[in-house]
Short mmCIF file of C-alpha atoms in Angstrom, two decimals:
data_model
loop_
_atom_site.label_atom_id
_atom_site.label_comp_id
_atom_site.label_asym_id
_atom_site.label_seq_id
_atom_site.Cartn_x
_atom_site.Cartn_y
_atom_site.Cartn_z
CA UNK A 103 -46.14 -69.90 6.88
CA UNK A 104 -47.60 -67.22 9.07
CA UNK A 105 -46.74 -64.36 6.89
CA UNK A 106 -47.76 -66.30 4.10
CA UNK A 107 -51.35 -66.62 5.49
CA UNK A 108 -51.29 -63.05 6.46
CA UNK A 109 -50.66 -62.13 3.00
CA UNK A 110 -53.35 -64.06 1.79
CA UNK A 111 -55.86 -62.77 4.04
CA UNK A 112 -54.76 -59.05 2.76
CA UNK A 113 -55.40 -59.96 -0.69
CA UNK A 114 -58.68 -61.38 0.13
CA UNK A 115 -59.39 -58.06 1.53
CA UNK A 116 -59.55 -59.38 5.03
CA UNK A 117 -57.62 -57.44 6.69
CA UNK A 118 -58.15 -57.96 10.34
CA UNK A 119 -57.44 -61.89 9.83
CA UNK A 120 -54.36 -60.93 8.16
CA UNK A 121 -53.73 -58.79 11.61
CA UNK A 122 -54.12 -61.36 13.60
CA UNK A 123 -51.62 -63.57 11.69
CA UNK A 124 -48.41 -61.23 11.53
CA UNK A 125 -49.17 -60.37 15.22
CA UNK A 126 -49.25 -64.03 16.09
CA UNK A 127 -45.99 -64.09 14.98
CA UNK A 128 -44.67 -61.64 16.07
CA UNK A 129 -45.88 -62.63 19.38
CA UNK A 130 -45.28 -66.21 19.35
CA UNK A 131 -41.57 -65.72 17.31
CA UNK A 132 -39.98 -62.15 18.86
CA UNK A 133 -36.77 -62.96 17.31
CA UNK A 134 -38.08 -64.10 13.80
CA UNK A 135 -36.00 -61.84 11.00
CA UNK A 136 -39.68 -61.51 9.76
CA UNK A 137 -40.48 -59.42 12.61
CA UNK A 138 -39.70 -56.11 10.82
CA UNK A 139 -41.71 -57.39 7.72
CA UNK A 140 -44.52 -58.37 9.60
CA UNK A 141 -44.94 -54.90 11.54
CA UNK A 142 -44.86 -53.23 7.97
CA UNK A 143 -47.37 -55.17 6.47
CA UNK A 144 -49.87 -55.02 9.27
CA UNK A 145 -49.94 -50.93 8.41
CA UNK A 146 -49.98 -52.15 4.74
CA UNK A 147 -53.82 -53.61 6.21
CA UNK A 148 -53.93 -50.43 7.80
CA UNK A 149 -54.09 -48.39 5.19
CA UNK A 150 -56.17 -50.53 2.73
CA UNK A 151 -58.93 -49.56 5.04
CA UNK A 152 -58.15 -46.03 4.80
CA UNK A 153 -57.00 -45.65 8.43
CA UNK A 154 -54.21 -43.38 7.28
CA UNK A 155 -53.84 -41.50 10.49
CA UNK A 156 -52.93 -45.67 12.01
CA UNK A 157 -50.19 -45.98 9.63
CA UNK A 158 -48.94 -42.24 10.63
CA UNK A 159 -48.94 -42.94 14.26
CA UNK A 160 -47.70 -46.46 14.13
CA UNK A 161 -44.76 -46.33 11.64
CA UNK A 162 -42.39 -43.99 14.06
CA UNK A 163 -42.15 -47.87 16.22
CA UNK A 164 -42.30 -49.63 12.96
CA UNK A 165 -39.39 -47.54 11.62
CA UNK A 166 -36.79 -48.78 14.05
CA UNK A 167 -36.57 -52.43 13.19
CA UNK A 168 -36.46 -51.66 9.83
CA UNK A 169 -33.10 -52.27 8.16
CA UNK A 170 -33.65 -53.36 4.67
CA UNK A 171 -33.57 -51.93 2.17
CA UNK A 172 -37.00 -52.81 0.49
CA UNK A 173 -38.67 -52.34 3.80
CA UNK A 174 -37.33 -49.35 3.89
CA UNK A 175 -38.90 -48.26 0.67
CA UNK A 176 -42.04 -49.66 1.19
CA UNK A 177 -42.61 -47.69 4.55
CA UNK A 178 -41.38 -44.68 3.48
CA UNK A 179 -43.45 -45.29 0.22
CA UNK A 180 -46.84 -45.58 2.47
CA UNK A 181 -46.09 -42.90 4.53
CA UNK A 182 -45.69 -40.52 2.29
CA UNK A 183 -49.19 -41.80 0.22
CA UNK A 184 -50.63 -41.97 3.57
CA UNK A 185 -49.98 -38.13 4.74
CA UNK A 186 -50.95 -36.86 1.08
CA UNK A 187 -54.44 -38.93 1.93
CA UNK A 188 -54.56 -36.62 4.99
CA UNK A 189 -53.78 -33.98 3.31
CA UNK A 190 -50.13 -32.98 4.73
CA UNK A 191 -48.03 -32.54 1.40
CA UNK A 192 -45.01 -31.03 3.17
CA UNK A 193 -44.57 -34.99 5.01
CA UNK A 194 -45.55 -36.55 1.83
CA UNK A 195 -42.58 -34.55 0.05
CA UNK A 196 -40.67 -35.54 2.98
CA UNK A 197 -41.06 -39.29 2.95
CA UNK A 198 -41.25 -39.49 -0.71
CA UNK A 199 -37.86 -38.13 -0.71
CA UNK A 200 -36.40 -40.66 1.34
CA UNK A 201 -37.52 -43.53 -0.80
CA UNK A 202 -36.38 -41.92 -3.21
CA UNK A 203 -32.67 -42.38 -2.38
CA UNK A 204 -33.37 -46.06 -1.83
CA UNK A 205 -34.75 -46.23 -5.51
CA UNK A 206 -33.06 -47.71 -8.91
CA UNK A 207 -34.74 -47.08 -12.45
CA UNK A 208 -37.20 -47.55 -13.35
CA UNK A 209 -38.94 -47.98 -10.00
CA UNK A 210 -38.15 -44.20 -9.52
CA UNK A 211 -40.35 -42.99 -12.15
CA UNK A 212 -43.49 -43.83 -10.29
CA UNK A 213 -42.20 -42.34 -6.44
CA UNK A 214 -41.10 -39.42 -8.75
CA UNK A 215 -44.59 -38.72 -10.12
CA UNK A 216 -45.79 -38.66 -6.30
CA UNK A 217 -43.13 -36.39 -5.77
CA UNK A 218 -44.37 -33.78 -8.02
CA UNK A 219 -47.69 -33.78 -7.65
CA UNK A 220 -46.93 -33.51 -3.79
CA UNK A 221 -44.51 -29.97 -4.62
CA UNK A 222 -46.76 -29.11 -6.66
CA UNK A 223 -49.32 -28.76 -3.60
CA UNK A 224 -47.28 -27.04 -1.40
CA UNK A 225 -46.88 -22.72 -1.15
CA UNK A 226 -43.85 -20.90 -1.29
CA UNK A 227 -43.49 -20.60 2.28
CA UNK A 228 -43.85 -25.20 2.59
CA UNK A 229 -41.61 -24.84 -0.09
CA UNK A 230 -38.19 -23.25 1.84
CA UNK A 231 -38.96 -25.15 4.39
CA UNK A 232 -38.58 -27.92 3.05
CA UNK A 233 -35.53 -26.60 1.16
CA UNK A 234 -34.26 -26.46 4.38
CA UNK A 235 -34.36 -29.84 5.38
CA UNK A 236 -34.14 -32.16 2.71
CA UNK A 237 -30.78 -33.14 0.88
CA UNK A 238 -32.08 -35.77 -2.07
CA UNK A 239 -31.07 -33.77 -5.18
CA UNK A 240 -33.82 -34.70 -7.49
CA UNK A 241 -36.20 -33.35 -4.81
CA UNK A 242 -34.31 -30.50 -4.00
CA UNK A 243 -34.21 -29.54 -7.83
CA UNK A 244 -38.05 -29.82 -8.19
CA UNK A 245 -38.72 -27.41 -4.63
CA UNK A 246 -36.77 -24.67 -6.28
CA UNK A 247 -37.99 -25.18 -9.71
CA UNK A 248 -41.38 -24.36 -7.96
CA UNK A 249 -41.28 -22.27 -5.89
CA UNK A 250 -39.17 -20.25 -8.42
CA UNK A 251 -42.98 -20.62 -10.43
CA UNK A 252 -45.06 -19.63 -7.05
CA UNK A 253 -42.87 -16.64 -6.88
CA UNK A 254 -43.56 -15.29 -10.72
CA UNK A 255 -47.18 -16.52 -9.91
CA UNK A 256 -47.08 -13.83 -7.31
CA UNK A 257 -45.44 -11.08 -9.51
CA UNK A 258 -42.29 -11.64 -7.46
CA UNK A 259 -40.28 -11.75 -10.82
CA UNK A 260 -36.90 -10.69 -8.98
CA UNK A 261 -37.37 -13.30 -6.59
CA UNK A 262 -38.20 -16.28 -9.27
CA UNK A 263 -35.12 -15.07 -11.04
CA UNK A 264 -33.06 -15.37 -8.27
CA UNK A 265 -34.46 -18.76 -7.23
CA UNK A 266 -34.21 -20.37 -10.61
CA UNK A 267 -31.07 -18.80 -11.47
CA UNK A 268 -29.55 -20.70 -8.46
CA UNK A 269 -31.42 -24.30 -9.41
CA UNK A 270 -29.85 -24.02 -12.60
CA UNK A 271 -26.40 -23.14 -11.38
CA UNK A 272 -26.57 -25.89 -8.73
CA UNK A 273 -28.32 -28.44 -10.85
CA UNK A 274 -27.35 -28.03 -14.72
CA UNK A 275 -28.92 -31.48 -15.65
CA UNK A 276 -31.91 -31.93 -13.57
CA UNK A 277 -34.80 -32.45 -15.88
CA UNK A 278 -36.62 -29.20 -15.55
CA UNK A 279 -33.41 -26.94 -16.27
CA UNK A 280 -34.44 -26.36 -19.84
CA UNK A 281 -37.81 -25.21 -18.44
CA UNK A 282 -36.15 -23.16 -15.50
CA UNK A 283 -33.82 -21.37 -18.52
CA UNK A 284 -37.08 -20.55 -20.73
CA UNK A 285 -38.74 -19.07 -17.64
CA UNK A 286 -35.55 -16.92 -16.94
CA UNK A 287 -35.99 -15.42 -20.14
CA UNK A 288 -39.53 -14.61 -19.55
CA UNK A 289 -39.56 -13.63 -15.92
CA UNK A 290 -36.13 -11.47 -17.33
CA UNK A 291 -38.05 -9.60 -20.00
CA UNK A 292 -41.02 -9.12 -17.48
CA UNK A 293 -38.97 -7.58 -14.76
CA UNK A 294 -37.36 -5.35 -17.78
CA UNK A 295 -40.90 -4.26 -18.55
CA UNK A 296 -41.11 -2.79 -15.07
CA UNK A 297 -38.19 -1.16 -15.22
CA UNK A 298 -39.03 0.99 -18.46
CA UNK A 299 -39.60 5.00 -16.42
CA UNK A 300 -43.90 5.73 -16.05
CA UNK A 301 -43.47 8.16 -18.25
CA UNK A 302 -42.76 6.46 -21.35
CA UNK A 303 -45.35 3.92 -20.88
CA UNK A 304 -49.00 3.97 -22.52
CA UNK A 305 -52.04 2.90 -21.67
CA UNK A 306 -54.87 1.03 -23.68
CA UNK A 307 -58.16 1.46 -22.43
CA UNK A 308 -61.41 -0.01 -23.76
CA UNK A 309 -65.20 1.25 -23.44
CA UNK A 310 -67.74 -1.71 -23.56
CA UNK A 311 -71.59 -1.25 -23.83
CA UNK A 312 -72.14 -3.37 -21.01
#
């Protein structure tokens, strides 16, 4: 009944009555199975006020009750919308990831779109760190996809060719393999440009009345 009301009060906006109600449980009922539930959804009322930096600093105590699976995914889920609010796409990337493993289609396609648009935020150097650290495959593919791209972006064809050659090796049917091959082929035929000797090369030049 009391998460019940609590949920009611969040959809009537009303958030710090629907406070009140999951912590009056979790006060009055410490050894409820709701507990865990109820802790998530009071940084659910959190952040529909826009008090990301709450949810940040709350769900580390949240996080260790949590055992289920969709409670899981909905914290990890918020955290990761909450720190690209704040504008921190390397934790976004992070937590997006680990929902991600919890996921089933087609409720990845939407954490997958976060996922992206969070990469695509990030600079090469965000980028191998990240690399570093996390293991989900589908994420992993998309960090070297890009920064493969931030690398030709740079001029840095040898290292893009390197970096995508690898993604493709390790991942052969991630989505953006047929993209990583095409770029290969460009980024190849660039790198072959600079290779051609200074002396054979001409130069076009252009006088403007300006």
């Amino acid at each position: 009944a009391l998460m019940r009301v609590g949920a009611i009060y969040t959809e009537m906006g009303r958030n710090d009555a629907a406070r009140n109600a999951y912590r009056y449980l979790i006060d009055r009922y410490p050894g409820s199975f709701l507990v865990p539930k109820a802790k998530i959804e009071i940084l659910v009322t959190f952040y529909n006020e826009g008090r990301y930096e709450q949810v940040i600093q709350q769900a580390d105590e949240v996080s260790k009750n949590v055992v289920s699976r969709d409670y899981a995914l909905k914290l990890y889920i918020m955290l990761g919308d909450a720190h690209s609010a704040v504008g921190s796409p390397v934790n976004a990337v992070h937590f997006y990831s680990k929902a991600h493993a919890y996921l089933r289609y087609p409720e990845k396609e939407t954490v997958i779109v976060k996922l992206r648009e969070a990469i695509n935020r990030l600079s090469a150097e965000e980028l191998q760190f990240l690399l570093d650290r996390v293991r989900d495959p589908l994420a992993r593919g998309y960090l070297m996809y890009r920064l493969g791209f931030n690398h030709a972006n740079e001029g840095k064809y040898g290292d893009a060719l390197r970096v995508l050659s690898e993604f493709v090796r390790m991942y052969p049917d991630h989505e953006m393999t047929a993209d990583a091959r095409q770029l290969i082929a460009e980024y190849d035929r660039a790198t072959e440009a600079d290779r051609i000797p200074a002396t054979t090369r001409h130069t076009v030049a252009c006088l403007l009345p300006l």
